[in-house]
PDB file of C-alpha atoms (C1' of nucleotides) in Angstrom:
ATOM      1  CA  MET A  20     116.108 132.404  49.407  1.00 55.00           C
ATOM      2  CA  ASN A  21     114.679 135.629  50.804  1.00 64.00           C
ATOM      3  CA  TYR A  22     110.924 135.694  50.937  1.00 79.00           C
ATOM      4  CA  SER A  23     109.248 139.043  51.192  1.00 86.00           C
ATOM      5  CA  PHE A  24     107.243 139.919  54.244  1.00 89.00           C
ATOM      6  CA  SER A  25     104.071 139.649  52.203  1.00 89.00           C
ATOM      7  CA  GLU A  26     105.005 136.264  50.824  1.00 89.00           C
ATOM      8  CA  LEU A  27     105.654 134.894  54.301  1.00 91.00           C
ATOM      9  CA  GLY A  28     102.514 136.470  55.652  1.00 92.00           C
ATOM     10  CA  LYS A  29     100.516 134.944  52.855  1.00 91.00           C
ATOM     11  CA  GLN A  30     101.908 131.497  53.594  1.00 91.00           C
ATOM     12  CA  LEU A  31     101.182 131.867  57.304  1.00 93.00           C
ATOM     13  CA  ILE A  32      97.600 132.910  56.716  1.00 94.00           C
ATOM     14  CA  LYS A  33      97.115 129.818  54.594  1.00 92.00           C
ATOM     15  CA  GLN A  34      98.302 127.711  57.512  1.00 93.00           C
ATOM     16  CA  ILE A  35      95.677 128.886  59.976  1.00 94.00           C
ATOM     17  CA  PRO A  36      93.715 125.705  60.773  1.00 94.00           C
ATOM     18  CA  TYR A  37      89.974 125.365  60.372  1.00 95.00           C
ATOM     19  CA  GLY A  38      88.175 126.532  63.482  1.00 95.00           C
ATOM     20  CA  LYS A  39      91.094 128.668  64.676  1.00 95.00           C
ATOM     21  CA  VAL A  40      91.929 132.341  64.324  1.00 95.00           C
ATOM     22  CA  ALA A  41      95.076 134.459  64.283  1.00 95.00           C
ATOM     23  CA  THR A  42      95.627 138.142  64.976  1.00 95.00           C
ATOM     24  CA  TYR A  43      97.236 140.605  62.596  1.00 94.00           C
ATOM     25  CA  GLY A  44     100.114 141.130  64.994  1.00 92.00           C
ATOM     26  CA  GLN A  45     100.651 137.423  65.323  1.00 93.00           C
ATOM     27  CA  ILE A  46     100.980 136.940  61.587  1.00 93.00           C
ATOM     28  CA  ALA A  47     103.289 139.930  61.410  1.00 93.00           C
ATOM     29  CA  THR A  48     105.455 138.519  64.185  1.00 92.00           C
ATOM     30  CA  TYR A  49     105.766 135.111  62.554  1.00 90.00           C
ATOM     31  CA  ALA A  50     106.571 136.821  59.263  1.00 91.00           C
ATOM     32  CA  GLY A  51     109.475 138.556  60.963  1.00 87.00           C
ATOM     33  CA  ASN A  52     108.140 142.025  61.739  1.00 88.00           C
ATOM     34  CA  PRO A  53     106.282 142.314  65.050  1.00 88.00           C
ATOM     35  CA  ARG A  54     105.323 145.871  64.237  1.00 87.00           C
ATOM     36  CA  ALA A  55     104.084 145.270  60.742  1.00 90.00           C
ATOM     37  CA  ALA A  56     100.530 144.329  61.669  1.00 92.00           C
ATOM     38  CA  ARG A  57      99.159 146.899  59.263  1.00 91.00           C
ATOM     39  CA  GLN A  58     100.773 145.212  56.341  1.00 91.00           C
ATOM     40  CA  VAL A  59      98.873 142.055  57.148  1.00 93.00           C
ATOM     41  CA  ALA A  60      95.661 143.942  56.525  1.00 91.00           C
ATOM     42  CA  TRP A  61      97.132 145.080  53.276  1.00 90.00           C
ATOM     43  CA  ILE A  62      97.933 141.499  52.275  1.00 91.00           C
ATOM     44  CA  LEU A  63      94.355 140.477  52.868  1.00 91.00           C
ATOM     45  CA  HIS A  64      93.111 143.383  50.801  1.00 86.00           C
ATOM     46  CA  SER A  65      95.407 142.674  47.909  1.00 83.00           C
ATOM     47  CA  SER A  66      95.656 138.911  47.912  1.00 79.00           C
ATOM     48  CA  SER A  67      92.743 137.268  49.681  1.00 71.00           C
ATOM     49  CA  ARG A  68      90.784 136.972  46.503  1.00 71.00           C
ATOM     50  CA  LYS A  69      93.370 135.755  44.037  1.00 77.00           C
ATOM     51  CA  HIS A  70      95.139 133.471  46.474  1.00 82.00           C
ATOM     52  CA  ASN A  71      92.139 131.962  48.222  1.00 86.00           C
ATOM     53  CA  LEU A  72      93.290 132.999  51.670  1.00 90.00           C
ATOM     54  CA  PRO A  73      91.150 132.156  54.719  1.00 94.00           C
ATOM     55  CA  TRP A  74      90.874 135.885  55.410  1.00 93.00           C
ATOM     56  CA  HIS A  75      88.016 135.445  57.845  1.00 94.00           C
ATOM     57  CA  ARG A  76      90.357 133.707  60.315  1.00 96.00           C
ATOM     58  CA  VAL A  77      92.328 136.892  60.859  1.00 95.00           C
ATOM     59  CA  ILE A  78      91.046 139.207  63.598  1.00 95.00           C
ATOM     60  CA  ASN A  79      92.467 142.003  65.742  1.00 94.00           C
ATOM     61  CA  SER A  80      94.295 141.743  69.049  1.00 93.00           C
ATOM     62  CA  LYS A  81      91.148 142.373  71.063  1.00 92.00           C
ATOM     63  CA  GLY A  82      89.634 139.222  69.685  1.00 93.00           C
ATOM     64  CA  ARG A  83      87.148 141.124  67.599  1.00 93.00           C
ATOM     65  CA  ILE A  84      86.413 141.490  63.912  1.00 93.00           C
ATOM     66  CA  SER A  85      87.973 144.590  62.439  1.00 92.00           C
ATOM     67  CA  LEU A  86      85.682 144.951  59.488  1.00 90.00           C
ATOM     68  CA  PRO A  87      83.028 147.650  59.862  1.00 88.00           C
ATOM     69  CA  PRO A  88      79.347 146.648  59.696  1.00 87.00           C
ATOM     70  CA  HIS A  89      78.165 146.221  56.127  1.00 86.00           C
ATOM     71  CA  ARG A  90      81.789 146.095  55.024  1.00 87.00           C
ATOM     72  CA  GLY A  91      82.218 142.408  55.650  1.00 89.00           C
ATOM     73  CA  TYR A  92      81.653 142.179  59.386  1.00 92.00           C
ATOM     74  CA  GLU A  93      78.518 140.096  59.124  1.00 92.00           C
ATOM     75  CA  ILE A  94      80.039 137.841  56.495  1.00 92.00           C
ATOM     76  CA  GLN A  95      83.171 137.195  58.508  1.00 94.00           C
ATOM     77  CA  LYS A  96      81.184 136.488  61.664  1.00 94.00           C
ATOM     78  CA  LYS A  97      79.025 134.020  59.802  1.00 95.00           C
ATOM     79  CA  LEU A  98      82.010 132.224  58.295  1.00 95.00           C
ATOM     80  CA  LEU A  99      83.644 131.869  61.698  1.00 95.00           C
ATOM     81  CA  GLU A 100      80.476 130.631  63.332  1.00 96.00           C
ATOM     82  CA  GLN A 101      80.228 128.028  60.605  1.00 97.00           C
ATOM     83  CA  GLU A 102      83.615 126.771  61.768  1.00 96.00           C
ATOM     84  CA  GLY A 103      82.282 126.356  65.270  1.00 96.00           C
ATOM     85  CA  ILE A 104      83.599 129.552  66.769  1.00 96.00           C
ATOM     86  CA  ILE A 105      81.367 131.071  69.424  1.00 95.00           C
ATOM     87  CA  PHE A 106      81.086 134.839  69.833  1.00 94.00           C
ATOM     88  CA  GLU A 107      80.654 136.503  73.230  1.00 91.00           C
ATOM     89  CA  GLU A 108      77.836 138.907  73.985  1.00 88.00           C
ATOM     90  CA  ASP A 109      80.027 141.860  73.108  1.00 87.00           C
ATOM     91  CA  GLY A 110      80.965 140.390  69.754  1.00 90.00           C
ATOM     92  CA  SER A 111      84.418 139.218  70.750  1.00 91.00           C
ATOM     93  CA  ILE A 112      86.015 135.795  70.482  1.00 93.00           C
ATOM     94  CA  ASN A 113      87.728 133.994  73.369  1.00 93.00           C
ATOM     95  CA  LEU A 114      91.324 133.988  72.181  1.00 92.00           C
ATOM     96  CA  ASP A 115      92.408 131.533  74.879  1.00 91.00           C
ATOM     97  CA  THR A 116      90.209 129.019  73.138  1.00 93.00           C
ATOM     98  CA  TYR A 117      90.489 129.858  69.478  1.00 94.00           C
ATOM     99  CA  LEU A 118      93.851 131.533  68.923  1.00 94.00           C
ATOM    100  CA  TRP A 119      96.116 129.584  66.612  1.00 93.00           C
ATOM    101  CA  HIS A 120      99.514 128.632  68.020  1.00 89.00           C
ATOM    102  CA  ILE A 121     102.310 128.084  65.525  1.00 79.00           C
ATOM    103  CA  THR A 122     102.970 124.790  67.331  1.00 69.00           C
ATOM    104  CA  ASP A 123      99.543 123.553  66.299  1.00 56.00           C
ATOM    105  CA  TYR A 124     100.867 123.348  62.801  1.00 56.00           C
TER     106      TYR A 124
ATOM    107  C1'  DA B   8     109.806 159.354  42.252  1.00 59.71           C
ATOM    108  C1'  DA B   9     107.057 161.314  46.004  1.00 59.71           C
ATOM    109  C1'  DC B  10     102.769 160.705  48.380  1.00 59.71           C
ATOM    110  C1'  DC B  11      98.813 158.234  50.084  1.00 59.71           C
ATOM    111  C1'  DT B  12      96.357 154.475  52.207  1.00 59.71           C
ATOM    112  C1'  DG B  13      95.033 150.120  54.765  1.00 59.71           C
ATOM    113  C1'  DA B  14      90.383 144.781  58.012  1.00 59.71           C
ATOM    114  C1'  DC B  15      96.668 146.919  63.065  1.00 59.71           C
ATOM    115  C1'  DT B  16      99.491 147.064  67.482  1.00 59.71           C
ATOM    116  C1'  DT B  17     101.728 148.964  71.268  1.00 59.71           C
ATOM    117  C1'  DC B  18     102.657 152.549  74.427  1.00 59.71           C
ATOM    118  C1'  DG B  19     101.879 156.840  77.105  1.00 59.71           C
ATOM    119  C1'  DG B  20      98.801 160.014  79.210  1.00 59.71           C
TER     120       DG B  20
ATOM    121  C1'  DT C  30      88.318 153.445  78.365  1.00 59.71           C
ATOM    122  C1'  DC C  31      89.542 156.644  74.978  1.00 59.71           C
ATOM    123  C1'  DC C  32      92.868 159.442  72.049  1.00 59.71           C
ATOM    124  C1'  DG C  33      97.253 160.446  69.593  1.00 59.71           C
ATOM    125  C1'  DA C  34     101.632 159.001  67.749  1.00 59.71           C
ATOM    126  C1'  DA C  35     104.941 155.987  65.891  1.00 59.71           C
ATOM    127  C1'  DG C  36     106.234 151.871  63.321  1.00 59.71           C
ATOM    128  C1'  DC C  37     105.997 148.741  59.118  1.00 59.71           C
ATOM    129  C1'  DC C  38     105.138 146.985  53.601  1.00 59.71           C
ATOM    130  C1'  DA C  39     103.494 147.207  48.995  1.00 59.71           C
ATOM    131  C1'  DG C  40     100.694 148.789  45.320  1.00 59.71           C
ATOM    132  C1'  DG C  41      98.166 152.560  43.204  1.00 59.71           C
ATOM    133  C1'  DT C  42      98.162 157.656  41.646  1.00 59.71           C
TER     134       DT C  42
END
DNA sequence: AACCTGACTTCGG
DNA sequence: TCCGAAGCCAGGT
């Protein structure tokens, strides 16, 4: 059975454990297209609501939230902090500590 | 059916 | 550190 990139990406996002985060590129890589990071953002836009995806656990490669202020940034930060994730002074997250490894699953 | 757009990433300069 | 360009998918116009 051939699952679409979006379908796989959606499944992967659902698997991100509580208290962990994943990057767009990481999801894209696991879904089979290392260069399709942009599509991951698209998945979140189109499916996070109807499929109950833990969208707040997806951040960019720099370990920072990609949402602009007043466009969800504050909300995402709050949700992550509620899961025990600590933000650095510059607003980034220590990926060595919080990045999800597929092996954790 | 062509064209546009996204919460991105990587690479080169 | 910053900027531009290329690469990828799917849904809306």
